[in-house]
Each structure stands twice: as structure tokens, then as C-alpha cells.
PDB file of C-alpha atoms in Angstrom:
ATOM      1  CA  MET A   1     121.219  59.361  88.518  1.00 59.00           C
ATOM      2  CA  ALA A   2     120.949  61.618  91.575  1.00 61.00           C
ATOM      3  CA  SER A   3     121.486  60.223  95.028  1.00 70.00           C
ATOM      4  CA  VAL A   4     118.989  60.366  97.884  1.00 63.00           C
ATOM      5  CA  GLY A   5     121.147  63.036  99.553  1.00 66.00           C
ATOM      6  CA  GLU A   6     120.946  65.264  96.469  1.00 71.00           C
ATOM      7  CA  HIS A   7     117.169  64.854  96.335  1.00 60.00           C
ATOM      8  CA  LEU A   8     116.899  65.797 100.004  1.00 62.00           C
ATOM      9  CA  ALA A   9     119.117  68.830  99.440  1.00 66.00           C
ATOM     10  CA  TRP A  10     116.921  70.039  96.563  1.00 67.00           C
ATOM     11  CA  CYS A  11     113.731  69.410  98.529  1.00 59.00           C
ATOM     12  CA  SER A  12     115.148  71.322 101.495  1.00 64.00           C
ATOM     13  CA  LEU A  13     116.106  74.239  99.255  1.00 62.00           C
ATOM     14  CA  LEU A  14     112.644  74.372  97.688  1.00 59.00           C
ATOM     15  CA  LEU A  15     111.017  74.226 101.117  1.00 58.00           C
ATOM     16  CA  VAL A  16     113.132  77.112 102.417  1.00 53.00           C
ATOM     17  CA  ILE A  17     112.358  79.202  99.327  1.00 60.00           C
ATOM     18  CA  SER A  18     108.615  78.516  99.525  1.00 55.00           C
ATOM     19  CA  LEU A  19     108.493  79.339 103.249  1.00 51.00           C
ATOM     20  CA  GLY A  20     110.389  82.566 102.641  1.00 52.00           C
ATOM     21  CA  ILE A  21     108.010  83.623  99.901  1.00 48.00           C
ATOM     22  CA  SER A  22     104.846  82.842 101.863  1.00 45.00           C
ATOM     23  CA  ASP A  23     106.245  84.449 105.039  1.00 49.00           C
ATOM     24  CA  SER A  24     107.180  87.732 103.342  1.00 46.00           C
ATOM     25  CA  ALA A  25     103.838  87.863 101.527  1.00 48.00           C
ATOM     26  CA  SER A  26     101.936  87.547 104.807  1.00 65.00           C
ATOM     27  CA  GLN A  27     103.888  90.233 106.685  1.00 87.00           C
ATOM     28  CA  CYS A  28     102.160  93.432 107.641  1.00 90.00           C
ATOM     29  CA  PRO A  29     103.398  96.724 106.126  1.00 91.00           C
ATOM     30  CA  ARG A  30     105.481  98.922 108.423  1.00 92.00           C
ATOM     31  CA  ARG A  31     103.618 101.241 110.801  1.00 92.00           C
ATOM     32  CA  LEU A  32     104.818 104.309 108.852  1.00 94.00           C
ATOM     33  CA  ASP A  33     103.533 102.816 105.592  1.00 94.00           C
ATOM     34  CA  CYS A  34     100.096 102.337 107.164  1.00 95.00           C
ATOM     35  CA  THR A  35     100.174 105.922 108.470  1.00 94.00           C
ATOM     36  CA  LEU A  36     101.093 107.248 105.031  1.00 95.00           C
ATOM     37  CA  ARG A  37      98.075 105.361 103.676  1.00 95.00           C
ATOM     38  CA  ARG A  38      96.041 107.145 106.394  1.00 96.00           C
ATOM     39  CA  ARG A  39      95.266 103.820 108.070  1.00 96.00           C
ATOM     40  CA  HIS A  40      95.660 102.285 111.509  1.00 95.00           C
ATOM     41  CA  PRO A  41      98.484  99.746 111.962  1.00 95.00           C
ATOM     42  CA  CYS A  42      97.762  96.114 111.110  1.00 92.00           C
ATOM     43  CA  PRO A  43      95.446  94.239 113.458  1.00 89.00           C
ATOM     44  CA  THR A  44      97.100  91.211 115.081  1.00 87.00           C
ATOM     45  CA  GLY A  45      97.590  88.448 112.526  1.00 87.00           C
ATOM     46  CA  SER A  46      96.490  90.570 109.570  1.00 89.00           C
ATOM     47  CA  PRO A  47      98.709  91.053 106.494  1.00 92.00           C
ATOM     48  CA  ASP A  48      97.127  94.440 105.759  1.00 93.00           C
ATOM     49  CA  CYS A  49      96.814  97.845 107.421  1.00 95.00           C
ATOM     50  CA  GLY A  50      93.728  98.514 109.534  1.00 95.00           C
ATOM     51  CA  ARG A  51      90.770 100.811 108.983  1.00 95.00           C
ATOM     52  CA  CYS A  52      91.054 104.471 107.994  1.00 95.00           C
ATOM     53  CA  LEU A  53      92.282 106.953 110.596  1.00 95.00           C
ATOM     54  CA  PRO A  54      89.749 109.248 112.321  1.00 92.00           C
ATOM     55  CA  HIS A  55      88.352 111.976 110.035  1.00 92.00           C
ATOM     56  CA  TYR A  56      89.070 109.808 106.965  1.00 94.00           C
ATOM     57  CA  ARG A  57      86.805 107.478 105.042  1.00 94.00           C
ATOM     58  CA  GLU A  58      87.462 104.815 102.423  1.00 94.00           C
ATOM     59  CA  ASP A  59      86.584 105.836  98.850  1.00 92.00           C
ATOM     60  CA  GLN A  60      85.655 103.611  95.886  1.00 91.00           C
ATOM     61  CA  GLU A  61      89.350 102.911  95.195  1.00 93.00           C
ATOM     62  CA  ARG A  62      89.833 101.725  98.811  1.00 93.00           C
ATOM     63  CA  LYS A  63      91.946 104.801  99.589  1.00 94.00           C
ATOM     64  CA  CYS A  64      91.451 106.768 102.795  1.00 94.00           C
ATOM     65  CA  VAL A  65      90.402 110.336 102.018  1.00 93.00           C
ATOM     66  CA  LEU A  66      89.217 113.149 104.255  1.00 91.00           C
ATOM     67  CA  ALA A  67      85.572 112.667 105.142  1.00 86.00           C
ATOM     68  CA  GLY A  68      83.379 114.888 102.986  1.00 75.00           C
ATOM     69  CA  GLN A  69      85.992 115.379 100.261  1.00 61.00           C
ATOM     70  CA  HIS A  70      86.722 113.670  96.967  1.00 53.00           C
ATOM     71  CA  SER A  71      89.976 111.729  96.656  1.00 46.00           C
ATOM     72  CA  GLN A  72      91.642 114.412  94.502  1.00 50.00           C
ATOM     73  CA  GLN A  73      90.934 117.078  97.122  1.00 48.00           C
ATOM     74  CA  GLY A  74      92.062 114.861 100.006  1.00 54.00           C
ATOM     75  CA  GLU A  75      95.617 114.338  98.727  1.00 60.00           C
ATOM     76  CA  TRP A  76      98.474 115.419 101.002  1.00 66.00           C
ATOM     77  CA  THR A  77     102.169 115.639 100.306  1.00 71.00           C
ATOM     78  CA  LEU A  78     104.453 113.123 101.960  1.00 75.00           C
ATOM     79  CA  CYS A  79     106.260 115.883 103.868  1.00 69.00           C
ATOM     80  CA  HIS A  80     102.961 117.258 105.209  1.00 71.00           C
ATOM     81  CA  LEU A  81     101.801 113.817 106.376  1.00 76.00           C
ATOM     82  CA  ILE A  82     105.100 113.153 108.155  1.00 79.00           C
ATOM     83  CA  TYR A  83     104.897 116.586 109.792  1.00 73.00           C
ATOM     84  CA  LEU A  84     101.359 115.812 111.020  1.00 76.00           C
ATOM     85  CA  VAL A  85     102.441 112.432 112.409  1.00 80.00           C
ATOM     86  CA  VAL A  86     105.479 113.892 114.186  1.00 80.00           C
ATOM     87  CA  THR A  87     103.571 116.818 115.685  1.00 77.00           C
ATOM     88  CA  LYS A  88     100.402 114.726 116.276  1.00 73.00           C
ATOM     89  CA  GLN A  89      98.242 117.345 114.582  1.00 68.00           C
ATOM     90  CA  LYS A  90      95.055 116.758 112.651  1.00 67.00           C
ATOM     91  CA  PRO A  91      94.810 117.941 109.035  1.00 64.00           C
ATOM     92  CA  GLU A  92      92.611 120.957 108.470  1.00 64.00           C
ATOM     93  CA  ALA A  93      89.560 120.484 106.276  1.00 55.00           C
TER      94      ALA A  93
END
């Protein structure tokens, strides 16, 4: 039969694991990840990125695409998006 100390050790371990899982699940994505999704950074306390960046709108799949374009036409390469972020330029329509 297990002692009280062993039970406490197991309960403590389970508590630490459950807190770690819930904490990581509620964390906001990195700022760069939000930018690559064409979204503003997470609002305070939110586990998700913010609304679409200016000149983008949310399509039916909840992706941010250029306003006035379909999602297939609004796709950008990762290198192009990083270049736009670094140089603070707006994508051309």
C-alpha cells in the first residue's frame, strides 16, 4: 500500500503537468506568427492573434486575405511577407 507521502508526490506531479498543459494552451502565438497570418498581435489576455491587418479581410476559412481578392489570389510567399514586415511596406494589389 502506498504511503501518504507517495500519494502527495503523485498528486503534485499531476498538478504540475495539468498546469503546464493549460498554461501552454492559453499562450498567445508569437508576434511574428501573427504577422505571418496577416493579423495584429494578440489582444491582452487573448490566446489568439487579433483582427486582420489593414487592407486585409477575413475570408470564409478565417484566413486574412487582401481585400477584394479571393484567398488563392491573396497568397504571399513567406520571404515576401518577411521582406514587407522588415521594410514596413504595404503589399501591392
